[in-house]
Amino acid sequence: MALSRRRVNRVATISMHTSPLDQPGTGDAGGMNVYVVEVAKRLAALGIEVEIFTRQTARDLPPTAEIAPGVSVRHVTAGPYEELDRADLPAQLCGFLSGVLRTEAMYEPGRYDVIHSHYWLSGQVGWLAKERWGIPLVHTMHTMAKVKNLLLAEGDKPEPTARVLGEEQVVGVADRLVANTAAEAHELIELYDAPRDRVTVVNPGVNLGVFQPASQGAARHRLGLPQDAHVLLFVGRIQPLKGPDVLMKAVARMLVEDPSLRSRLVVAFVGGPSGNGLARPSLLTELAGELGITDVVRLSPPAPQHELADWYRAADVTVVPSHNESFGLVALESQACGTPVAAASVGGLRTAVKDGVSGILIDGHDPHEWAVALRRLLGSPAWLDYLSGNAVRHAEAFGWSATAARLVEVYAGAMSRLHRVPIAVNS
């Protein structure tokens, strides 16, 4: 039976390992959580219902929670309720898949038009669900093991072979692969042999209603920061991949080279330990002590979006020294608030930041090179003003509504080309 429908009415979004309800910046919650929530809301605004399947991590969570009109989160019991290390999650794939299939079986056939899975674990679930339901699978990697293993941070562990194989399987069965940038599309094709005609670039967006310019002085007052400070900001999960140590070591060099900076410099880290960083949750405190910069470092827990926007506005420069980023939403959020970004010239950051226009891109992770670049920025108010104005204009081109509209085209294209007979599932 050919599925000739082009209208997308309901999407089954699979985000197994991290819930859209979790606070980004800690645990496994990050840019992907933001992506899933923001896209779902924009799809709902277009009249498309979205049901997000995620693993239940607390006993008192309701089976279903509505986060916006037309957007619901379905909590699937799979394994213990407490947070599991990501390495332990593959053992829960069968249980999670069973819960997803049981949900669909409660309804008449054809409840979902398309599956959109996020990250390779969800892709494994989406693969089997698509075969059972006879609908297309659209998959977004967000991060890829082969790419991460090529760009490991010092002290970071390579991704296991099981993940590499799992990603290769998902690439082989997905009807469409959504890449965040052209660079990611190239990696899918070159490293995973993804068919070119199945790969589509859809840039993520930024919530322009929340992240927008406002008074730096007012933001500093609310956050308790000195009005005359030089503020450098790091936002994200504290783990080797994100490179917080690069910023720490660069700051130490800056203070050696220009001791007068110490009286005015504030280096803020907003986020919590994640991934390999959980093995040493006090890393930043210990490293600041070892480097002798405790007096200029301020550590703050992950913040909700409205507070995070204040952090961006309060900063002179947001620093993103990641060893790899599939896109880099932090960089885009900062620019939308009018704060330039100093970012590593890797992955999607080359798209998120317009080098020399909305911020600067720095090759490599040598703390000396970063120290030189950051001192040059802080010492050039006119340059910062130039970058700030361009940063806002650059970010305005990346709205979530445009992302959702493009995804609808991807979904419809996948549906129009699929020829499959759905397999009945008995409830």
Short mmCIF file of C-alpha atoms in Angstrom, two decimals:
data_model
loop_
_atom_site.label_atom_id
_atom_site.label_comp_id
_atom_site.label_asym_id
_atom_site.label_seq_id
_atom_site.Cartn_x
_atom_site.Cartn_y
_atom_site.Cartn_z
CA MET A 1 0.00 0.00 0.00
CA ALA A 2 1.45 3.37 -0.97
CA LEU A 3 1.17 6.10 1.63
CA SER A 4 0.39 9.11 -0.53
CA ARG A 5 -0.56 11.48 2.31
CA ARG A 6 1.52 14.63 2.40
CA ARG A 7 -0.23 16.36 5.30
CA VAL A 8 1.59 15.80 8.60
CA ASN A 9 -0.89 15.59 11.47
CA ARG A 10 0.97 13.93 14.33
CA VAL A 11 4.67 13.30 15.00
CA ALA A 12 6.10 10.72 17.39
CA THR A 13 9.27 12.31 18.74
CA ILE A 14 11.64 9.96 20.53
CA SER A 15 14.10 11.33 23.07
CA MET A 16 14.93 8.32 25.17
CA HIS A 17 17.96 9.35 27.19
CA THR A 18 17.00 12.87 28.20
CA SER A 19 13.64 14.44 28.91
CA PRO A 20 12.49 17.74 27.42
CA LEU A 21 11.32 18.58 30.96
CA ASP A 22 14.89 18.48 32.33
CA GLN A 23 16.84 21.67 32.98
CA PRO A 24 19.48 22.13 30.26
CA GLY A 25 23.02 22.48 31.52
CA THR A 26 23.32 19.49 33.81
CA GLY A 27 23.16 15.69 33.59
CA ASP A 28 22.51 14.73 29.98
CA ALA A 29 20.31 17.77 29.36
CA GLY A 30 21.66 20.32 26.91
CA GLY A 31 21.04 21.80 23.50
CA MET A 32 19.15 18.73 22.34
CA ASN A 33 16.52 19.26 25.04
CA VAL A 34 16.06 22.84 23.90
CA TYR A 35 15.82 21.67 20.28
CA VAL A 36 13.13 19.07 21.02
CA VAL A 37 10.96 21.45 23.06
CA GLU A 38 11.25 24.47 20.78
CA VAL A 39 10.62 22.49 17.59
CA ALA A 40 7.62 20.73 19.16
CA LYS A 41 6.04 24.04 20.16
CA ARG A 42 6.54 25.51 16.69
CA LEU A 43 5.12 22.39 15.01
CA ALA A 44 2.07 22.60 17.28
CA ALA A 45 1.63 26.22 16.22
CA LEU A 46 1.42 24.91 12.66
CA GLY A 47 -1.39 22.54 13.66
CA ILE A 48 0.77 19.41 14.02
CA GLU A 49 0.47 17.44 17.25
CA VAL A 50 3.69 16.20 18.82
CA GLU A 51 4.02 13.35 21.32
CA ILE A 52 7.47 13.09 22.88
CA PHE A 53 8.51 9.71 24.27
CA THR A 54 11.16 9.79 26.99
CA ARG A 55 12.33 7.51 29.78
CA GLN A 56 10.64 7.96 33.16
CA THR A 57 13.23 9.01 35.74
CA ALA A 58 11.01 9.47 38.83
CA ARG A 59 8.20 7.40 40.25
CA ASP A 60 5.89 10.38 40.78
CA LEU A 61 5.97 11.60 37.17
CA PRO A 62 2.57 11.34 35.42
CA PRO A 63 2.27 8.98 32.45
CA THR A 64 1.60 11.99 30.22
CA ALA A 65 2.37 15.67 30.72
CA GLU A 66 1.31 18.53 28.46
CA ILE A 67 4.04 21.16 28.06
CA ALA A 68 2.13 23.29 25.55
CA PRO A 69 -1.13 23.02 23.59
CA GLY A 70 -0.61 20.19 21.12
CA VAL A 71 2.63 19.01 22.74
CA SER A 72 2.69 16.15 25.25
CA VAL A 73 5.45 14.17 26.93
CA ARG A 74 4.90 10.44 27.46
CA HIS A 75 6.98 8.94 30.27
CA VAL A 76 7.95 5.37 29.48
CA THR A 77 9.03 3.03 32.26
CA ALA A 78 12.32 1.39 31.29
CA GLY A 79 14.77 0.40 33.99
CA PRO A 80 15.17 2.03 37.41
CA TYR A 81 13.60 5.42 37.91
CA GLU A 82 16.75 7.16 39.05
CA GLU A 83 19.05 8.73 36.50
CA LEU A 84 21.19 6.14 34.74
CA ASP A 85 24.60 6.68 33.26
CA ARG A 86 24.26 6.95 29.49
CA ALA A 87 26.49 3.88 29.14
CA ASP A 88 23.84 1.81 30.95
CA LEU A 89 20.95 2.92 28.77
CA PRO A 90 21.41 0.47 25.86
CA ALA A 91 20.35 -2.29 28.25
CA GLN A 92 16.98 -0.54 28.59
CA LEU A 93 16.25 -0.28 24.86
CA CYS A 94 13.93 -3.29 24.80
CA GLY A 95 11.89 -2.05 27.74
CA PHE A 96 11.62 1.43 26.30
CA LEU A 97 10.64 0.15 22.85
CA SER A 98 7.97 -2.05 24.41
CA GLY A 99 6.45 0.98 26.14
CA VAL A 100 6.44 3.00 22.93
CA LEU A 101 4.78 0.21 20.95
CA ARG A 102 2.17 -0.38 23.67
CA THR A 103 1.19 3.28 23.57
CA GLU A 104 0.57 3.22 19.83
CA ALA A 105 -1.35 -0.06 20.12
CA MET A 106 -3.99 1.63 22.31
CA TYR A 107 -5.16 3.65 19.31
CA GLU A 108 -6.49 2.97 15.85
CA PRO A 109 -3.76 2.19 13.27
CA GLY A 110 -2.18 5.22 11.68
CA ARG A 111 -1.99 7.40 14.79
CA TYR A 112 1.43 8.79 13.84
CA ASP A 113 2.50 10.05 10.43
CA VAL A 114 6.24 10.16 11.04
CA ILE A 115 8.82 9.35 13.71
CA HIS A 116 11.54 11.86 14.55
CA SER A 117 14.26 10.36 16.74
CA HIS A 118 17.06 12.25 18.46
CA TYR A 119 20.47 10.71 19.30
CA TRP A 120 21.44 7.18 18.38
CA LEU A 121 19.65 5.39 21.24
CA SER A 122 16.35 6.91 20.17
CA GLY A 123 17.22 6.03 16.59
CA GLN A 124 17.40 2.36 17.54
CA VAL A 125 13.89 2.58 19.01
CA GLY A 126 12.66 4.56 16.00
CA TRP A 127 14.07 1.94 13.64
CA LEU A 128 11.92 -0.85 15.08
CA ALA A 129 8.87 1.36 15.56
CA LYS A 130 8.99 2.45 11.93
CA GLU A 131 9.06 -1.17 10.78
CA ARG A 132 6.09 -2.02 13.00
CA TRP A 133 4.00 1.04 12.18
CA GLY A 134 4.88 1.36 8.51
CA ILE A 135 5.77 5.05 8.69
CA PRO A 136 8.99 6.92 7.89
CA LEU A 137 11.84 7.53 10.33
CA VAL A 138 13.53 10.92 10.39
CA HIS A 139 16.63 11.00 12.56
CA THR A 140 18.84 13.74 13.98
CA MET A 141 22.20 12.61 15.40
CA HIS A 142 23.08 15.76 17.41
CA THR A 143 26.48 14.20 18.17
CA MET A 144 28.34 11.38 16.43
CA ALA A 145 30.77 8.90 17.96
CA LYS A 146 33.18 8.92 15.02
CA VAL A 147 33.41 12.71 15.12
CA LYS A 148 33.86 12.82 18.90
CA ASN A 149 36.57 10.18 18.75
CA LEU A 150 38.49 12.27 16.23
CA LEU A 151 38.36 15.32 18.51
CA LEU A 152 38.78 13.96 22.03
CA ALA A 153 39.55 16.36 24.84
CA GLU A 154 42.43 15.60 27.18
CA GLY A 155 41.28 13.02 29.71
CA ASP A 156 38.10 12.22 27.78
CA LYS A 157 37.19 8.62 26.93
CA PRO A 158 36.49 7.49 23.36
CA GLU A 159 32.96 6.50 22.51
CA PRO A 160 32.46 2.71 22.54
CA THR A 161 32.30 0.52 19.45
CA ALA A 162 28.70 -0.40 20.31
CA ARG A 163 27.66 3.21 19.79
CA VAL A 164 29.52 3.44 16.49
CA LEU A 165 27.76 0.32 15.23
CA GLY A 166 24.42 1.56 16.53
CA GLU A 167 24.80 4.85 14.69
CA GLU A 168 25.76 3.07 11.50
CA GLN A 169 22.59 0.98 11.75
CA VAL A 170 20.40 4.04 12.25
CA VAL A 171 22.00 5.80 9.28
CA GLY A 172 21.30 2.72 7.18
CA VAL A 173 17.58 2.55 7.98
CA ALA A 174 16.51 6.19 8.40
CA ASP A 175 14.37 7.57 5.61
CA ARG A 176 15.78 11.05 6.22
CA LEU A 177 18.79 12.26 8.19
CA VAL A 178 18.60 15.83 9.47
CA ALA A 179 21.99 17.52 9.84
CA ASN A 180 22.31 20.73 11.83
CA THR A 181 24.90 22.18 9.46
CA ALA A 182 26.52 21.50 6.11
CA ALA A 183 29.62 20.33 7.99
CA GLU A 184 27.57 17.72 9.84
CA ALA A 185 25.97 16.59 6.58
CA HIS A 186 29.48 16.10 5.15
CA GLU A 187 30.46 14.03 8.21
CA LEU A 188 27.38 11.82 7.82
CA ILE A 189 28.21 11.19 4.19
CA GLU A 190 31.97 10.76 4.54
CA LEU A 191 32.21 8.95 7.89
CA TYR A 192 28.96 6.96 7.85
CA ASP A 193 28.35 6.46 4.11
CA ALA A 194 24.94 8.12 4.39
CA PRO A 195 23.20 8.39 0.99
CA ARG A 196 23.35 12.03 -0.11
CA ASP A 197 19.69 12.10 -1.13
CA ARG A 198 18.63 11.19 2.41
CA VAL A 199 20.62 13.93 4.17
CA THR A 200 19.04 17.37 4.62
CA VAL A 201 20.51 20.39 6.40
CA VAL A 202 18.13 22.11 8.80
CA ASN A 203 19.75 24.71 11.05
CA PRO A 204 18.52 24.82 14.66
CA GLY A 205 17.19 28.10 15.94
CA VAL A 206 17.05 30.39 18.94
CA ASN A 207 14.11 31.68 20.95
CA LEU A 208 14.24 35.30 19.82
CA GLY A 209 11.43 36.22 22.20
CA VAL A 210 13.57 35.33 25.23
CA PHE A 211 17.10 35.91 23.99
CA GLN A 212 17.22 39.54 22.93
CA PRO A 213 19.30 42.59 23.81
CA ALA A 214 18.61 44.50 27.04
CA SER A 215 20.51 46.59 29.55
CA GLN A 216 23.87 45.11 30.55
CA GLY A 217 23.88 47.20 33.72
CA ALA A 218 20.45 45.97 34.82
CA ALA A 219 21.45 42.35 34.15
CA ARG A 220 24.63 42.77 36.20
CA HIS A 221 22.66 44.30 39.04
CA ARG A 222 20.22 41.37 39.12
CA LEU A 223 23.10 38.87 39.10
CA GLY A 224 25.20 40.71 41.65
CA LEU A 225 28.06 41.45 39.25
CA PRO A 226 30.18 44.62 39.44
CA GLN A 227 29.15 47.25 36.91
CA ASP A 228 32.75 47.94 35.84
CA ALA A 229 33.88 44.31 35.56
CA HIS A 230 35.27 42.52 32.54
CA VAL A 231 32.93 39.51 32.43
CA LEU A 232 33.77 36.31 30.57
CA LEU A 233 30.97 33.73 30.47
CA PHE A 234 30.90 29.95 29.99
CA VAL A 235 27.48 28.28 29.69
CA GLY A 236 26.94 24.53 29.42
CA ARG A 237 27.56 21.15 30.89
CA ILE A 238 30.81 20.78 32.80
CA GLN A 239 32.64 17.98 31.01
CA PRO A 240 35.90 17.63 29.05
CA LEU A 241 34.14 17.86 25.66
CA LYS A 242 32.98 21.41 26.42
CA GLY A 243 36.52 22.59 27.29
CA PRO A 244 35.91 24.57 30.53
CA ASP A 245 39.52 23.83 31.49
CA VAL A 246 40.69 25.69 28.37
CA LEU A 247 39.03 28.86 29.61
CA MET A 248 40.38 28.36 33.15
CA LYS A 249 43.95 27.97 31.92
CA ALA A 250 43.59 30.89 29.50
CA VAL A 251 42.41 33.12 32.35
CA ALA A 252 45.40 32.11 34.46
CA ARG A 253 47.69 33.14 31.60
CA MET A 254 45.85 36.43 31.15
CA LEU A 255 46.44 37.32 34.79
CA VAL A 256 50.12 36.44 34.59
CA GLU A 257 50.56 38.59 31.50
CA ASP A 258 48.45 41.47 32.86
CA PRO A 259 48.07 41.37 36.68
CA SER A 260 46.01 44.58 36.58
CA LEU A 261 43.11 42.57 35.13
CA ARG A 262 42.62 40.72 38.41
CA SER A 263 40.80 43.58 40.13
CA ARG A 264 38.13 43.76 37.42
CA LEU A 265 37.91 40.28 35.87
CA VAL A 266 34.95 37.96 36.55
CA VAL A 267 34.84 34.55 34.90
CA ALA A 268 31.38 32.99 35.30
CA PHE A 269 30.57 29.32 34.69
CA VAL A 270 26.85 28.54 34.46
CA GLY A 271 26.14 24.81 34.31
CA GLY A 272 26.56 21.48 36.07
CA PRO A 273 28.68 18.33 35.72
CA SER A 274 27.73 15.88 32.99
CA GLY A 275 29.08 12.82 31.21
CA ASN A 276 32.68 12.12 32.14
CA GLY A 277 32.57 15.26 34.25
CA LEU A 278 30.43 13.42 36.81
CA ALA A 279 33.52 11.47 37.86
CA ARG A 280 35.01 14.73 39.18
CA PRO A 281 32.13 17.11 39.97
CA SER A 282 34.41 19.56 41.82
CA LEU A 283 36.78 19.91 38.85
CA LEU A 284 36.32 23.64 38.34
CA THR A 285 36.73 24.47 42.01
CA GLU A 286 39.89 22.35 42.23
CA LEU A 287 41.32 23.68 38.97
CA ALA A 288 40.68 27.30 39.96
CA GLY A 289 42.58 26.66 43.19
CA GLU A 290 45.49 24.99 41.42
CA LEU A 291 45.76 27.89 38.96
CA GLY A 292 45.41 30.56 41.62
CA ILE A 293 42.33 32.19 40.10
CA THR A 294 39.63 31.33 42.65
CA ASP A 295 39.09 35.01 43.37
CA VAL A 296 37.96 35.78 39.80
CA VAL A 297 35.87 32.64 39.20
CA ARG A 298 32.15 32.49 39.90
CA LEU A 299 30.30 29.19 39.67
CA SER A 300 26.53 29.16 39.18
CA PRO A 301 24.10 26.24 38.66
CA PRO A 302 22.14 25.77 35.42
CA ALA A 303 19.64 28.58 34.90
CA PRO A 304 16.17 28.76 33.31
CA GLN A 305 16.03 30.63 30.02
CA HIS A 306 14.96 34.03 31.36
CA GLU A 307 17.84 34.03 33.87
CA LEU A 308 20.25 32.63 31.31
CA ALA A 309 19.43 35.57 29.04
CA ASP A 310 20.55 37.89 31.87
CA TRP A 311 23.88 36.06 32.09
CA TYR A 312 24.45 36.58 28.37
CA ARG A 313 23.54 40.28 28.60
CA ALA A 314 25.79 40.77 31.62
CA ALA A 315 28.83 39.31 29.86
CA ASP A 316 31.31 41.10 27.63
CA VAL A 317 32.16 37.86 25.82
CA THR A 318 30.69 34.35 25.91
CA VAL A 319 33.44 31.76 25.57
CA VAL A 320 32.71 28.42 23.86
CA PRO A 321 35.96 26.37 23.83
CA SER A 322 34.28 23.04 22.96
CA HIS A 323 36.27 20.29 21.29
CA ASN A 324 33.22 19.56 19.15
CA GLU A 325 29.68 20.92 18.74
CA SER A 326 27.06 19.71 16.30
CA PHE A 327 25.75 23.27 16.29
CA GLY A 328 26.33 25.33 19.43
CA LEU A 329 23.06 26.80 20.68
CA VAL A 330 24.86 28.64 23.48
CA ALA A 331 26.75 30.66 20.89
CA LEU A 332 23.53 31.57 19.09
CA GLU A 333 21.66 32.49 22.30
CA SER A 334 24.52 34.76 23.37
CA GLN A 335 24.62 36.56 20.04
CA ALA A 336 20.84 37.04 20.09
CA CYS A 337 21.35 38.93 23.37
CA GLY A 338 23.99 41.11 21.74
CA THR A 339 27.01 39.47 23.34
CA PRO A 340 29.85 38.44 21.01
CA VAL A 341 31.25 34.94 21.17
CA ALA A 342 34.79 33.59 21.22
CA ALA A 343 34.42 30.00 20.05
CA ALA A 344 36.54 27.09 18.98
CA SER A 345 36.64 26.71 15.21
CA VAL A 346 35.00 23.28 15.23
CA GLY A 347 31.84 21.63 13.92
CA GLY A 348 28.66 23.66 13.93
CA LEU A 349 30.28 26.61 15.70
CA ARG A 350 31.63 27.64 12.29
CA THR A 351 28.00 28.18 11.27
CA ALA A 352 26.68 29.55 14.57
CA VAL A 353 29.40 32.23 14.74
CA LYS A 354 30.32 34.50 11.84
CA ASP A 355 34.05 34.87 12.30
CA GLY A 356 35.20 38.47 12.61
CA VAL A 357 31.63 39.72 12.30
CA SER A 358 29.50 38.40 15.19
CA GLY A 359 32.37 36.93 17.17
CA ILE A 360 35.69 35.19 16.65
CA LEU A 361 36.68 31.62 15.93
CA ILE A 362 39.91 30.29 17.46
CA ASP A 363 41.86 27.40 16.00
CA GLY A 364 42.90 24.73 18.49
CA HIS A 365 42.70 24.71 22.28
CA ASP A 366 46.05 26.14 23.33
CA PRO A 367 45.34 28.27 26.44
CA HIS A 368 47.99 30.77 25.34
CA GLU A 369 46.20 31.41 22.05
CA TRP A 370 42.89 31.80 23.87
CA ALA A 371 44.44 34.18 26.40
CA VAL A 372 45.79 36.39 23.61
CA ALA A 373 42.44 36.44 21.81
CA LEU A 374 40.40 37.20 24.94
CA ARG A 375 42.75 39.98 26.10
CA ARG A 376 42.51 41.55 22.66
CA LEU A 377 38.71 41.49 22.83
CA LEU A 378 38.51 42.92 26.34
CA GLY A 379 40.98 45.61 25.44
CA SER A 380 39.04 46.78 22.39
CA PRO A 381 35.66 48.30 23.41
CA ALA A 382 35.03 49.59 19.89
CA TRP A 383 35.58 46.13 18.43
CA LEU A 384 33.25 44.59 21.02
CA ASP A 385 30.58 47.15 20.10
CA TYR A 386 30.98 46.31 16.41
CA LEU A 387 30.71 42.57 17.08
CA SER A 388 27.74 43.09 19.40
CA GLY A 389 25.61 44.83 16.79
CA ASN A 390 26.43 42.23 14.17
CA ALA A 391 25.81 39.41 16.65
CA VAL A 392 22.15 40.39 17.00
CA ARG A 393 21.65 40.61 13.24
CA HIS A 394 23.38 37.28 12.69
CA ALA A 395 21.22 35.50 15.30
CA GLU A 396 17.99 36.93 13.91
CA ALA A 397 18.41 34.70 10.85
CA PHE A 398 18.02 31.60 13.08
CA GLY A 399 14.46 31.42 14.38
CA TRP A 400 12.82 28.20 15.58
CA SER A 401 9.79 28.83 13.37
CA ALA A 402 12.00 28.55 10.29
CA THR A 403 13.49 25.32 11.68
CA ALA A 404 10.04 23.81 12.21
CA ALA A 405 8.79 24.85 8.77
CA ARG A 406 11.82 23.21 7.16
CA LEU A 407 11.28 20.04 9.18
CA VAL A 408 7.68 19.83 7.98
CA GLU A 409 9.05 19.74 4.43
CA VAL A 410 11.43 16.94 5.43
CA TYR A 411 8.60 14.96 7.05
CA ALA A 412 6.31 15.38 4.05
CA GLY A 413 9.08 14.36 1.66
CA ALA A 414 9.78 11.22 3.66
CA MET A 415 6.09 10.33 3.77
CA SER A 416 5.55 10.83 0.05
CA ARG A 417 8.35 8.43 -0.90
CA LEU A 418 7.59 5.65 1.56
CA HIS A 419 5.88 2.51 0.25
CA ARG A 420 5.22 0.16 3.10
CA VAL A 421 2.45 -2.02 4.52
CA PRO A 422 2.01 -1.30 8.24
CA ILE A 423 2.35 -4.36 10.48
CA ALA A 424 -0.60 -4.73 12.81
CA VAL A 425 0.10 -4.64 16.54
CA ASN A 426 -2.38 -6.34 18.84
CA SER A 427 -3.17 -4.50 22.07
#
